[in-house]
Amino acid sequence: MTVWTPSDDGYADLSSHGTFAQGAPHNTFARLRRDDPLSWTDWDGGAGFWSVTRHEDIVKLNGNFELMSSARGIRMEDQSYEEYLARRTFQETDPPEHMKTRVKVAKAFSKPVIAEFEDQIRELCDDILDPALEMGTLDATKEIARQLPMRMLGRILGTPDEDLPWLVEKGDALIANTDPDFTDHVLDKMETDAFRMMPFNSPAGAELYQYAKELMEHKTAQGDTDGILNMILQPGRDGNVISETEFRNFFCLLVAAGNDTTRYSIAAGIQALAHQPELLSQLQTGDHWDTAPDEIIRWATPALYFRRTATRDFEMHGKTVREGDKVLLWFSSANRDDAVFDDPFRVDPARTPNKHLSFGQGGPHVCLGMWLARLEVRVLFEELVKRIRKVEPAGPHQFLRSNFVGGIKSLPVTVTPA
Amino acid sequence: MKATWILPDGQEITAEFADGLNMMEAAVANNVPGVIGECGGNLSCATCHVYVDAAWADKTGTPDEFEDAMLDVAEAPHEDTSRLSCQIKAGAALDGIVLRVPQV
Ligand code: HEM
Ligand code: FES
């Protein structure tokens, strides 16, 4: 049994969300890396785009923000300047402007600050795993993977527990806005014009804006100092305080970016346990906790690509990219590039070095939440493998219908307790 | 040019590399453990933190405002001679520089 075998014919349409409903089209990525590493796709939903698929090229371009701007959108969809201004977060700015906001929030997400959460995460894992595993046969995405990041989000934001399902629903609607399971406003299927000025093209964005505003007012009024968000509201060493718009944008970004990505990393790890039987005993040795989380996150690659826009004409692989062209950096492809990874379709918990690009490594936007994501993944799998003797598939798993977020949205498994 | 990294256990790595790299890139190219550089030298990750040997500190200059703030984000304590090594350009003036990799 292999852990997962790609099934596309090597010529999948990368602009189609439906393509990814069977998992990422890795035969297509392999062909592109080999024969057409800078490849053009026409798209009927907007301007066409370039795809970059080799690890080496992605690292080079992602580090070059002067050529590859984030300030004209970071997803495949086109947006006008007005839309961009209405919706942007610091993720959609370039250095040096990007840095002004990022330094205000970086400390709160630094490795030492995040490390303080380990005990809390472990307690949450106890609460989640004990009842879930008792079910015997369960949807591991729903009962396990979805639970931990959602509850941690509450700790970070300092929001009441009863608000969490609502927040997560809105966050999913923002980011999985091409899968009908998660939103009423499927981006490529419906008229979304009315929502163009809202964060992420979605009414959920407007609702989250309102929630963030009220939360901030409430916290200020109460002198409440719970949660990481309060660190961000404190004046920096230069005395500058984050603006209200910056705060609300950041709030939406956290709800959207920190939740489903971690969820789908955990789901992919459980899928790997179910399909690659030796993995469980490898993890149970306890020898691989320094390296296994990154390998699970490589295997998952929840952010399939991020987009940049060319700021001037340039040549690459014998082709000319024009100023204003959209360029998609396919982290999903880079993470299976056999020029960098031996046996890329095997989950090797001891893999060292592991130069995966799941967090957008190599560029100024490298994931702000990477230390939190790694810690959540490590602690969850430490606690999970302790408790079980076996995980087996209990039916086919289903991928999200999205070319942007890669994830297993339902994962039926049967677990045998230790 | 040449540089020496002193690891937390006292082991030293001396390597020769081209001018024009930054000291994070030079460390990564020479497999210096503990210098990672996850943001590719863009001042976003603080995983390239080093302590500049006191004898070299005035030659490397001092961190700018953003670097100084990002030094607070690093895993090891922010000391007087702390630098994010991606912000130090290799070049003749630094030939022979000694950098300490923090204990984390
Ligand atoms: C395994 C889980 C995660 C994955 C795979 C992931 C992936 C990514 C990627 C690829 C980027 C770079 C985007 C770009 O280049 O434009 C990014 C940025 C970001 N991530 Fe994550 N992320 C994860 C977890 C988290 C968590 C837990 C949080 C926060 C709680 C978070 C918050 C952010 C933010 C705020 C940014 C924007 C940073 C910037 O633009 O400077 N992420 N993430
Ligand atoms: S490499 Fe990221 S700050 Fe130096």
Coordinates of N, CA, C and O in Angstrom, one line a residue, chain B residues 2 10 17 19 21 32 60 62 76 88 101:
Chain B
K2 N 36.7 34.8 4.1 CA 36.7 33.7 5.1 C 35.9 34.1 6.3 O 35.9 35.3 6.7
G10 N 31.2 24.8 21.2 CA 32.6 25.2 21.1 C 33.3 24.8 19.7 O 34.3 25.4 19.4
F17 N 34.2 31.7 1.1 CA 33.0 31.9 0.2 C 33.1 33.3 -0.5 O 34.0 34.1 -0.2
D19 N 32.5 37.0 -1.9 CA 32.0 38.3 -1.4 C 30.6 38.5 -2.1 O 30.3 37.9 -3.1
L21 N 27.7 37.6 -1.0 CA 26.7 36.8 -0.2 C 26.4 37.6 1.1 O 27.2 38.5 1.5
V32 N 26.3 25.4 8.4 CA 26.5 25.8 9.8 C 25.1 25.5 10.5 O 24.1 26.1 10.2
T60 N 31.0 45.5 11.7 CA 29.7 45.0 11.0 C 28.6 46.1 11.1 O 27.6 46.0 10.4
T62 N 25.7 48.5 13.0 CA 24.6 48.2 14.0 C 23.3 47.9 13.3 O 23.1 48.4 12.2
A76 N 17.0 33.0 20.9 CA 18.0 33.2 21.9 C 17.9 34.7 22.3 O 17.5 35.6 21.6
I88 N 24.1 41.2 7.2 CA 25.5 41.5 7.2 C 26.0 41.0 5.8 O 26.0 39.8 5.5
V101 N 27.2 31.2 17.1 CA 25.8 30.7 16.9 C 25.2 30.5 18.3 O 25.7 29.8 19.1

